[in-house]
Short mmCIF file of C-alpha atoms in Angstrom, two decimals:
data_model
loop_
_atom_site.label_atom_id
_atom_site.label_comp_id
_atom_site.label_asym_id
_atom_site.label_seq_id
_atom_site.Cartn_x
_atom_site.Cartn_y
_atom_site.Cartn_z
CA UNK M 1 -39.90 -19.69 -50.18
CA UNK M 2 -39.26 -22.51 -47.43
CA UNK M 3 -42.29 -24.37 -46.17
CA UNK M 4 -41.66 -26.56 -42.52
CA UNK M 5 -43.18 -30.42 -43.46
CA UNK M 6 -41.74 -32.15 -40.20
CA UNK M 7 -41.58 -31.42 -36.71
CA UNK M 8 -38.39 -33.79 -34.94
CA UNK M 9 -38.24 -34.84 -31.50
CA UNK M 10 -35.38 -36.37 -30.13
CA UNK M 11 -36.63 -39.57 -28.20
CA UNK M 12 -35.54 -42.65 -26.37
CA UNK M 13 -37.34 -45.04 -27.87
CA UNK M 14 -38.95 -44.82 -31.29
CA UNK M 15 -41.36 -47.36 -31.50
CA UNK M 16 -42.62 -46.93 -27.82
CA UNK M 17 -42.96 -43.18 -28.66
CA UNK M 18 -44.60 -44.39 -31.72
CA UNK M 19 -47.28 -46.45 -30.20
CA UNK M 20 -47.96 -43.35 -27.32
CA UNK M 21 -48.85 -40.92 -30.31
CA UNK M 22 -49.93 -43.43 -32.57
CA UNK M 23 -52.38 -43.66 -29.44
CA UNK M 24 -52.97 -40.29 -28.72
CA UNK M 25 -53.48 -38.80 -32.63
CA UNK M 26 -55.13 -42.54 -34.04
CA UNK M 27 -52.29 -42.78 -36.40
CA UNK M 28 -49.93 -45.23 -37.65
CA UNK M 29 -46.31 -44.78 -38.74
CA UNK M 30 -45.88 -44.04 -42.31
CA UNK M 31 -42.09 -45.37 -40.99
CA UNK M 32 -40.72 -47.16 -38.95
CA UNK M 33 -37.26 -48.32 -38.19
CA UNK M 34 -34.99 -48.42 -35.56
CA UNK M 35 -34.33 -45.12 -35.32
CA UNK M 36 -36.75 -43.32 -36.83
CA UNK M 37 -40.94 -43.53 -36.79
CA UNK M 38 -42.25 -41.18 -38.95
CA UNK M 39 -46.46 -40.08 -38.18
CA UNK M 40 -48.48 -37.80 -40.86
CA UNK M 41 -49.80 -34.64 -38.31
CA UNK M 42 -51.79 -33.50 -41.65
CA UNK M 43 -51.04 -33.21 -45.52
CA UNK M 44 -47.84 -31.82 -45.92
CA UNK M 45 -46.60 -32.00 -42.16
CA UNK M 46 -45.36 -35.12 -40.02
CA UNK M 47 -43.77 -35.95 -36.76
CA UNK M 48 -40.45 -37.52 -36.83
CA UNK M 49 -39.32 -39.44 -33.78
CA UNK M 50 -35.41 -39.74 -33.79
CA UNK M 51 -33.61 -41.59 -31.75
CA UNK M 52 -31.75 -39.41 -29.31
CA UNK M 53 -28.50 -41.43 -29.44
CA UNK M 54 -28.63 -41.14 -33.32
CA UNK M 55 -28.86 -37.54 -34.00
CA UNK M 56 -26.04 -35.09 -35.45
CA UNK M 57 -24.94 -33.22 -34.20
CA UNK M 58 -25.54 -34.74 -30.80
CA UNK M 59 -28.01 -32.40 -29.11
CA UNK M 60 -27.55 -30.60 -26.05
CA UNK M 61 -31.05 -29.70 -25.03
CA UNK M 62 -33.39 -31.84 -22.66
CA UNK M 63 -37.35 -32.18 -23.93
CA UNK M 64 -39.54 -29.80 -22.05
CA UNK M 65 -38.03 -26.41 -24.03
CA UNK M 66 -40.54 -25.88 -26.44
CA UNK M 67 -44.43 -27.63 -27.27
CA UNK M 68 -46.33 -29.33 -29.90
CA UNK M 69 -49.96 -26.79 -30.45
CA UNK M 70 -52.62 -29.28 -31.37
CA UNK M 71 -55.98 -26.36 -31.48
CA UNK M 72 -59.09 -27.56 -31.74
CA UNK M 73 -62.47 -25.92 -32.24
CA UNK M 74 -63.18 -24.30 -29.05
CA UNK M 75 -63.35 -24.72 -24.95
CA UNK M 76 -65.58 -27.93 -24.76
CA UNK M 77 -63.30 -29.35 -27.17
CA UNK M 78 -60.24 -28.77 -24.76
CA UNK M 79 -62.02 -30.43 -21.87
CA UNK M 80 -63.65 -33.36 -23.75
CA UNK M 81 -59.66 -34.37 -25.54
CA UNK M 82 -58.54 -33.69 -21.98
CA UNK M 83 -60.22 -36.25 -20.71
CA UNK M 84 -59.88 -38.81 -23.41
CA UNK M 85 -56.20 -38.56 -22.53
CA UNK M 86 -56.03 -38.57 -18.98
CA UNK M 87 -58.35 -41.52 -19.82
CA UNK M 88 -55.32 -43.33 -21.67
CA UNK M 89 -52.91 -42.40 -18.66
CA UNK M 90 -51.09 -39.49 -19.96
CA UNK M 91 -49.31 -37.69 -17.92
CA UNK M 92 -50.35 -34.16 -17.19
CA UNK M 93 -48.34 -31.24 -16.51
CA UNK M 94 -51.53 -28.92 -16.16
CA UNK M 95 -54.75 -29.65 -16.45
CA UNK M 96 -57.61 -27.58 -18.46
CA UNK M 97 -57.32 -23.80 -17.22
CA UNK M 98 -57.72 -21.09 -18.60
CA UNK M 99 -55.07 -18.62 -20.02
CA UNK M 100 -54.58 -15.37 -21.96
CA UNK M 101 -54.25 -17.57 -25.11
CA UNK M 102 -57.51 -19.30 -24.80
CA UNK M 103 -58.33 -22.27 -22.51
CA UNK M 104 -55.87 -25.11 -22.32
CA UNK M 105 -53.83 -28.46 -21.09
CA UNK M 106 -50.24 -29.78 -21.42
CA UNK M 107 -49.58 -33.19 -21.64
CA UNK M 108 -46.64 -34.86 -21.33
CA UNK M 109 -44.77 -38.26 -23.92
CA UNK M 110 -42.31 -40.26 -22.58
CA UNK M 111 -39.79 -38.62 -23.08
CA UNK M 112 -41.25 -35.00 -21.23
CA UNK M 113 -42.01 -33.28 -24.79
CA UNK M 114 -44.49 -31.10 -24.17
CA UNK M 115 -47.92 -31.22 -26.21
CA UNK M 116 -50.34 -28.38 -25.20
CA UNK M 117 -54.29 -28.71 -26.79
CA UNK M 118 -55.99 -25.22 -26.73
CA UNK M 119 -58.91 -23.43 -28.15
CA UNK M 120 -58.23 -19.64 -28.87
CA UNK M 121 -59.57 -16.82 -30.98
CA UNK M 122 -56.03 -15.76 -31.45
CA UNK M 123 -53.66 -16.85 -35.00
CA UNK M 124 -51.61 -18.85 -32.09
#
């Protein structure tokens, strides 16, 4: 058995996407260089921020493809970490609303990665 520990996004800028989810999640980098920050997301699992220039093979995809699911407890809890980042300027691609998965909101990083917050009674 395989078990995923990191999700990688290909970025710009490392340290300025650093500082937007140290930000966001009230983390710091485990690592940091100059191509590479590294946050813990939870025991066992972290986000790697690679430089876009860096990776190999080169990749061919543009951010916006797929999403980073952080759930929380339930619809209040949507609204109330929507507005804590719209309070911080982050840019939103759709506000809370809700959906057939529960109620939700996508933000956008710096680099157009998608991060959607939702509240379902789904396993999503």
């Amino acid at each position: 058995m395989i078990d995923a520990s990191k999700i990688l996004l290909y970025v710009n800028d490392p340290a300025a996407s650093a500082r937007f989810y140290g930000s966001l999640l009230e983390r710091r980098p485990i690592k940091e260089t100059a191509s590479v920050a590294v946050l813990e997301l939870a025991p066992g699992m972290s986000l790697a921020l690679w430089r876009r220039d860096g990776v190999k093979p080169l990749p061919h995809l543009r951010a916006g493809g797929n999403e980073i699911g952080f759930r929380v407890a339930d619809a209040a809890a949507v609204d109330t970490q929507y507005e804590c980042w719209a309070n911080k300027g982050v840019p939103i691609a759709l506000p809370p609303t809700d959906l057939d998965i529960g109620r939700s909101f996508v933000a956008l990083d710096p680099d157009g990665h998608r991060l959607r917050v939702y509240a379902t009674d789904k396993d999503m």
